[in-house]
mmCIF file of C-alpha atoms in Angstrom:
data_model
loop_
_atom_site.group_PDB
_atom_site.id
_atom_site.type_symbol
_atom_site.label_atom_id
_atom_site.label_comp_id
_atom_site.label_asym_id
_atom_site.label_seq_id
_atom_site.Cartn_x
_atom_site.Cartn_y
_atom_site.Cartn_z
ATOM 1 C CA UNK A 1 -53.199 -61.554 52.519
ATOM 2 C CA UNK A 2 -51.243 -64.232 54.345
ATOM 3 C CA UNK A 3 -50.571 -61.778 57.183
ATOM 4 C CA UNK A 4 -54.242 -60.803 57.277
ATOM 5 C CA UNK A 5 -55.324 -64.437 57.389
ATOM 6 C CA UNK A 6 -52.931 -65.224 60.255
ATOM 7 C CA UNK A 7 -54.222 -62.283 62.263
ATOM 8 C CA UNK A 8 -57.857 -63.172 61.639
ATOM 9 C CA UNK A 9 -57.151 -66.752 62.677
ATOM 10 C CA UNK A 10 -55.596 -65.462 65.892
ATOM 11 C CA UNK A 11 -58.595 -63.245 66.631
ATOM 12 C CA UNK A 12 -60.968 -66.102 65.868
ATOM 13 C CA UNK A 13 -59.241 -68.316 68.430
ATOM 14 C CA UNK A 14 -59.518 -65.603 71.075
ATOM 15 C CA UNK A 15 -63.212 -65.057 70.359
ATOM 16 C CA UNK A 16 -63.834 -68.807 70.334
ATOM 17 C CA UNK A 17 -62.014 -69.325 73.651
ATOM 18 C CA UNK A 18 -64.054 -66.509 75.210
ATOM 19 C CA UNK A 19 -67.238 -67.911 73.637
ATOM 20 C CA UNK A 20 -67.896 -64.606 71.844
ATOM 21 C CA UNK A 21 -69.765 -66.139 68.927
ATOM 22 C CA UNK A 22 -71.166 -62.797 67.776
ATOM 23 C CA UNK A 23 -67.692 -61.284 67.311
ATOM 24 C CA UNK A 24 -66.578 -64.467 65.575
ATOM 25 C CA UNK A 25 -69.445 -64.040 63.120
ATOM 26 C CA UNK A 26 -68.428 -60.409 62.528
ATOM 27 C CA UNK A 27 -64.964 -61.359 61.243
ATOM 28 C CA UNK A 28 -66.001 -64.500 59.357
ATOM 29 C CA UNK A 29 -66.944 -62.830 56.018
ATOM 30 C CA UNK A 30 -63.593 -61.020 55.752
ATOM 31 C CA UNK A 31 -61.736 -64.172 56.810
ATOM 32 C CA UNK A 32 -63.542 -66.343 54.252
ATOM 33 C CA UNK A 33 -63.005 -63.746 51.509
ATOM 34 C CA UNK A 34 -59.293 -63.728 52.335
ATOM 35 C CA UNK A 35 -59.145 -67.504 52.071
ATOM 36 C CA UNK A 36 -61.050 -67.374 48.780
ATOM 37 C CA UNK A 37 -58.541 -64.952 47.285
ATOM 38 C CA UNK A 38 -55.632 -67.060 48.531
ATOM 39 C CA UNK A 39 -57.057 -70.059 46.671
ATOM 40 C CA UNK A 40 -58.620 -72.001 49.553
ATOM 41 C CA UNK A 41 -62.152 -72.228 48.173
ATOM 42 C CA UNK A 42 -63.848 -74.185 45.399
ATOM 43 C CA UNK A 43 -65.860 -71.130 44.331
ATOM 44 C CA UNK A 44 -64.083 -67.841 45.109
ATOM 45 C CA UNK A 45 -67.230 -65.851 44.286
ATOM 46 C CA UNK A 46 -69.120 -67.390 47.211
ATOM 47 C CA UNK A 47 -68.455 -66.856 50.931
ATOM 48 C CA UNK A 48 -68.663 -70.561 51.597
ATOM 49 C CA UNK A 49 -65.748 -72.667 52.711
ATOM 50 C CA UNK A 50 -63.574 -73.418 55.694
ATOM 51 C CA UNK A 51 -64.858 -70.560 57.859
ATOM 52 C CA UNK A 52 -68.526 -70.043 57.005
ATOM 53 C CA UNK A 53 -71.494 -70.858 54.805
ATOM 54 C CA UNK A 54 -72.788 -67.803 52.965
ATOM 55 C CA UNK A 55 -76.422 -68.920 52.877
ATOM 56 C CA UNK A 56 -76.431 -69.981 56.523
ATOM 57 C CA UNK A 57 -74.790 -66.753 57.707
ATOM 58 C CA UNK A 58 -77.223 -64.580 55.736
ATOM 59 C CA UNK A 59 -80.168 -66.463 57.240
ATOM 60 C CA UNK A 60 -78.789 -66.035 60.771
ATOM 61 C CA UNK A 61 -78.322 -62.305 60.222
ATOM 62 C CA UNK A 62 -81.819 -61.920 58.751
ATOM 63 C CA UNK A 63 -83.388 -63.796 61.661
ATOM 64 C CA UNK A 64 -81.529 -61.659 64.202
ATOM 65 C CA UNK A 65 -81.908 -58.384 62.246
ATOM 66 C CA UNK A 66 -78.161 -57.759 62.050
ATOM 67 C CA UNK A 67 -78.299 -55.198 59.281
ATOM 68 C CA UNK A 68 -74.676 -54.070 59.679
ATOM 69 C CA UNK A 69 -73.498 -57.655 59.117
ATOM 70 C CA UNK A 70 -75.780 -58.052 56.102
ATOM 71 C CA UNK A 71 -74.384 -54.853 54.566
ATOM 72 C CA UNK A 72 -70.855 -56.237 54.987
ATOM 73 C CA UNK A 73 -71.716 -59.685 53.619
ATOM 74 C CA UNK A 74 -73.502 -58.400 50.513
ATOM 75 C CA UNK A 75 -70.713 -55.892 49.896
ATOM 76 C CA UNK A 76 -67.985 -58.535 50.123
ATOM 77 C CA UNK A 77 -70.023 -60.809 47.854
ATOM 78 C CA UNK A 78 -70.341 -58.046 45.246
ATOM 79 C CA UNK A 79 -66.613 -57.278 45.545
ATOM 80 C CA UNK A 80 -65.596 -60.912 45.012
ATOM 81 C CA UNK A 81 -68.030 -61.360 42.125
ATOM 82 C CA UNK A 82 -66.643 -58.216 40.486
ATOM 83 C CA UNK A 83 -63.022 -59.280 40.915
ATOM 84 C CA UNK A 84 -63.759 -62.604 39.238
ATOM 85 C CA UNK A 85 -65.684 -61.022 36.373
ATOM 86 C CA UNK A 86 -69.241 -61.994 37.340
ATOM 87 C CA UNK A 87 -70.754 -58.543 36.932
ATOM 88 C CA UNK A 88 -74.349 -59.773 36.910
ATOM 89 C CA UNK A 89 -73.891 -61.421 40.324
ATOM 90 C CA UNK A 90 -72.008 -58.378 41.617
ATOM 91 C CA UNK A 91 -74.845 -56.051 40.618
ATOM 92 C CA UNK A 92 -77.409 -58.403 42.175
ATOM 93 C CA UNK A 93 -75.524 -58.387 45.484
ATOM 94 C CA UNK A 94 -75.536 -54.574 45.427
ATOM 95 C CA UNK A 95 -79.294 -54.645 44.920
ATOM 96 C CA UNK A 96 -79.640 -56.967 47.909
ATOM 97 C CA UNK A 97 -77.541 -54.641 50.055
ATOM 98 C CA UNK A 98 -79.503 -51.545 49.093
ATOM 99 C CA UNK A 99 -82.488 -52.620 51.180
ATOM 100 C CA UNK A 100 -80.494 -51.690 54.296
ATOM 101 C CA UNK A 101 -79.422 -48.287 55.600
ATOM 102 C CA UNK A 102 -75.884 -47.780 54.334
ATOM 103 C CA UNK A 103 -75.012 -45.319 57.071
ATOM 104 C CA UNK A 104 -74.912 -48.121 59.596
ATOM 105 C CA UNK A 105 -71.348 -48.831 58.456
ATOM 106 C CA UNK A 106 -68.043 -47.215 59.529
ATOM 107 C CA UNK A 107 -66.195 -44.802 57.204
ATOM 108 C CA UNK A 108 -63.699 -47.359 55.873
ATOM 109 C CA UNK A 109 -66.551 -49.712 54.921
ATOM 110 C CA UNK A 110 -68.556 -46.921 53.291
ATOM 111 C CA UNK A 111 -65.604 -45.796 51.174
ATOM 112 C CA UNK A 112 -65.034 -49.381 50.030
ATOM 113 C CA UNK A 113 -68.711 -49.710 49.151
ATOM 114 C CA UNK A 114 -68.752 -46.431 47.200
ATOM 115 C CA UNK A 115 -65.664 -47.422 45.233
ATOM 116 C CA UNK A 116 -66.745 -50.925 44.263
ATOM 117 C CA UNK A 117 -70.340 -49.867 43.642
ATOM 118 C CA UNK A 118 -68.892 -47.501 41.050
ATOM 119 C CA UNK A 119 -66.616 -50.131 39.525
ATOM 120 C CA UNK A 120 -69.475 -52.646 39.325
ATOM 121 C CA UNK A 121 -71.842 -50.032 37.904
ATOM 122 C CA UNK A 122 -69.414 -49.028 35.138
ATOM 123 C CA UNK A 123 -68.680 -52.681 34.331
ATOM 124 C CA UNK A 124 -72.433 -53.325 34.137
ATOM 125 C CA UNK A 125 -72.847 -50.422 31.716
ATOM 126 C CA UNK A 126 -70.057 -51.959 29.590
ATOM 127 C CA UNK A 127 -71.012 -55.618 29.580
ATOM 128 C CA UNK A 128 -74.702 -55.807 30.450
ATOM 129 C CA UNK A 129 -75.489 -53.028 27.948
ATOM 130 C CA UNK A 130 -77.711 -51.084 30.327
ATOM 131 C CA UNK A 131 -77.653 -47.448 31.430
ATOM 132 C CA UNK A 132 -79.594 -48.018 34.646
ATOM 133 C CA UNK A 133 -76.322 -48.179 36.585
ATOM 134 C CA UNK A 134 -74.973 -44.834 35.386
ATOM 135 C CA UNK A 135 -76.557 -43.004 38.297
ATOM 136 C CA UNK A 136 -74.788 -45.328 40.737
ATOM 137 C CA UNK A 137 -71.488 -44.704 38.965
ATOM 138 C CA UNK A 138 -71.914 -40.933 39.092
ATOM 139 C CA UNK A 139 -72.764 -41.037 42.795
ATOM 140 C CA UNK A 140 -69.682 -43.144 43.492
ATOM 141 C CA UNK A 141 -67.470 -40.667 41.630
ATOM 142 C CA UNK A 142 -68.856 -37.796 43.715
ATOM 143 C CA UNK A 143 -68.301 -39.677 46.990
ATOM 144 C CA UNK A 144 -64.791 -40.852 46.074
ATOM 145 C CA UNK A 145 -63.796 -37.355 44.980
ATOM 146 C CA UNK A 146 -64.761 -36.159 48.469
ATOM 147 C CA UNK A 147 -62.753 -39.001 50.041
ATOM 148 C CA UNK A 148 -59.745 -38.187 47.855
ATOM 149 C CA UNK A 149 -59.873 -34.509 48.815
ATOM 150 C CA UNK A 150 -59.889 -35.383 52.535
ATOM 151 C CA UNK A 151 -57.329 -38.212 52.419
ATOM 152 C CA UNK A 152 -55.532 -38.438 49.056
ATOM 153 C CA UNK A 153 -53.060 -41.054 50.321
ATOM 154 C CA UNK A 154 -55.889 -43.560 50.767
ATOM 155 C CA UNK A 155 -58.331 -42.603 48.053
ATOM 156 C CA UNK A 156 -56.823 -40.581 45.197
ATOM 157 C CA UNK A 157 -55.848 -43.682 43.195
ATOM 158 C CA UNK A 158 -59.364 -45.079 43.519
ATOM 159 C CA UNK A 159 -60.933 -41.848 42.315
ATOM 160 C CA UNK A 160 -58.522 -41.826 39.356
ATOM 161 C CA UNK A 161 -59.437 -45.415 38.485
ATOM 162 C CA UNK A 162 -63.144 -44.580 38.525
ATOM 163 C CA UNK A 163 -62.412 -41.621 36.240
ATOM 164 C CA UNK A 164 -60.499 -43.929 33.904
ATOM 165 C CA UNK A 165 -63.364 -46.423 33.782
ATOM 166 C CA UNK A 166 -65.898 -43.701 33.031
ATOM 167 C CA UNK A 167 -63.697 -42.280 30.256
ATOM 168 C CA UNK A 168 -63.312 -45.807 28.845
ATOM 169 C CA UNK A 169 -67.090 -46.222 28.818
ATOM 170 C CA UNK A 170 -67.594 -42.847 27.111
ATOM 171 C CA UNK A 171 -64.819 -43.654 24.587
ATOM 172 C CA UNK A 172 -62.730 -40.697 25.756
ATOM 173 C CA UNK A 173 -59.610 -42.718 25.098
ATOM 174 C CA UNK A 174 -56.930 -40.108 25.768
ATOM 175 C CA UNK A 175 -58.448 -39.218 29.136
ATOM 176 C CA UNK A 176 -58.855 -42.895 29.983
ATOM 177 C CA UNK A 177 -55.205 -43.679 29.244
ATOM 178 C CA UNK A 178 -53.956 -40.773 31.360
ATOM 179 C CA UNK A 179 -56.214 -41.694 34.278
ATOM 180 C CA UNK A 180 -55.254 -45.387 34.174
ATOM 181 C CA UNK A 181 -51.572 -44.475 34.240
ATOM 182 C CA UNK A 182 -52.124 -42.003 37.081
ATOM 183 C CA UNK A 183 -54.146 -44.549 39.069
ATOM 184 C CA UNK A 184 -51.435 -47.201 38.659
ATOM 185 C CA UNK A 185 -48.683 -44.776 39.652
ATOM 186 C CA UNK A 186 -50.553 -43.358 42.661
ATOM 187 C CA UNK A 187 -51.559 -46.787 43.971
ATOM 188 C CA UNK A 188 -47.917 -47.852 43.751
ATOM 189 C CA UNK A 189 -46.659 -44.742 45.520
ATOM 190 C CA UNK A 190 -49.122 -45.169 48.383
ATOM 191 C CA UNK A 191 -48.642 -48.928 48.813
ATOM 192 C CA UNK A 192 -52.005 -50.266 47.608
ATOM 193 C CA UNK A 193 -50.819 -53.283 45.639
ATOM 194 C CA UNK A 194 -54.328 -54.771 45.387
ATOM 195 C CA UNK A 195 -55.673 -51.623 43.736
ATOM 196 C CA UNK A 196 -52.605 -51.340 41.524
ATOM 197 C CA UNK A 197 -53.292 -54.897 40.347
ATOM 198 C CA UNK A 198 -56.894 -53.971 39.572
ATOM 199 C CA UNK A 199 -55.841 -50.799 37.732
ATOM 200 C CA UNK A 200 -53.367 -52.771 35.602
ATOM 201 C CA UNK A 201 -56.103 -55.312 34.817
ATOM 202 C CA UNK A 202 -58.693 -52.733 33.852
ATOM 203 C CA UNK A 203 -56.125 -50.884 31.723
ATOM 204 C CA UNK A 204 -55.434 -54.206 29.998
ATOM 205 C CA UNK A 205 -59.084 -54.489 28.988
ATOM 206 C CA UNK A 206 -59.005 -50.873 27.797
ATOM 207 C CA UNK A 207 -55.996 -51.476 25.547
ATOM 208 C CA UNK A 208 -57.507 -54.721 24.238
ATOM 209 C CA UNK A 209 -60.574 -52.765 23.154
ATOM 210 C CA UNK A 210 -58.305 -50.354 21.294
ATOM 211 C CA UNK A 211 -56.638 -53.245 19.488
ATOM 212 C CA UNK A 212 -53.323 -52.604 21.249
ATOM 213 C CA UNK A 213 -52.738 -56.240 22.136
ATOM 214 C CA UNK A 214 -49.058 -55.921 23.004
ATOM 215 C CA UNK A 215 -49.627 -53.148 25.562
ATOM 216 C CA UNK A 216 -52.688 -54.992 26.884
ATOM 217 C CA UNK A 217 -50.633 -58.138 27.369
ATOM 218 C CA UNK A 218 -48.001 -56.196 29.300
ATOM 219 C CA UNK A 219 -50.648 -54.770 31.618
ATOM 220 C CA UNK A 220 -52.272 -58.155 32.212
ATOM 221 C CA UNK A 221 -48.859 -59.585 33.078
ATOM 222 C CA UNK A 222 -48.137 -56.742 35.502
ATOM 223 C CA UNK A 223 -51.593 -57.209 37.027
ATOM 224 C CA UNK A 224 -50.926 -60.926 37.481
ATOM 225 C CA UNK A 225 -47.655 -60.206 39.265
ATOM 226 C CA UNK A 226 -49.270 -57.592 41.513
ATOM 227 C CA UNK A 227 -52.075 -59.986 42.481
ATOM 228 C CA UNK A 228 -49.423 -62.553 43.395
ATOM 229 C CA UNK A 229 -47.581 -59.930 45.463
ATOM 230 C CA UNK A 230 -50.854 -59.298 47.305
ATOM 231 C CA UNK A 231 -51.261 -63.032 47.880
ATOM 232 C CA UNK A 232 -54.384 -63.476 45.738
ATOM 233 C CA UNK A 233 -53.408 -66.754 44.080
ATOM 234 C CA UNK A 234 -56.928 -67.586 42.876
ATOM 235 C CA UNK A 235 -57.345 -64.200 41.189
ATOM 236 C CA UNK A 236 -53.886 -64.483 39.586
ATOM 237 C CA UNK A 237 -54.832 -67.942 38.282
ATOM 238 C CA UNK A 238 -58.101 -66.618 36.853
ATOM 239 C CA UNK A 239 -56.292 -63.797 35.091
ATOM 240 C CA UNK A 240 -53.805 -66.232 33.549
ATOM 241 C CA UNK A 241 -56.652 -68.408 32.254
ATOM 242 C CA UNK A 242 -58.814 -65.689 30.725
ATOM 243 C CA UNK A 243 -56.463 -62.860 29.756
ATOM 244 C CA UNK A 244 -53.657 -63.175 27.194
ATOM 245 C CA UNK A 245 -50.150 -62.239 28.372
#
């Protein structure tokens, strides 16, 4: 994340020097999210801080009908809310995003949206005790399976993690354990430390539910270390506060 932040800062200076305010606004949500994860924000769930104000940016985009930017902002907001355990906010941000045509986004953005929509939907089914998100979860699994078949290096671990979460929800514990382990291993092999951290964390919650506190603690600790390797200090701190390891 430190490398990403440095590069975004460099791009921002170029855009600012050239007075390209529109391009500066395009990179601001990702830049602010990066800073949030690194620990440079009072509220990591909100895209408000050193780079931008979430409310102000949304209003600007609404006034100028920048639907692509609104899709990105609401997606990043749902992603951050999910990472920090605010599943109600994450689901609300998805609802806000759904008013816009999703196919306005590039492939890498769409795949990110499909994956985290599924993760949020399954978490909502778990914690909010509602089945209305199951359809979203099933759609995400279908889309991520297609992504994994086309480019397994980038997407197989994410598809496996969605499978693990669904098995966890359906209490198919043996399948869940296998899929969590496969997701962790595949993310590691393909260099996705941020997704490996998430897979360790979700597996920790799975083992806690089974009463296997020792294994859960190990997974939370490994997740914490992986988040630190990624550079997400604020997420690592949150995990240390709320998860036993």
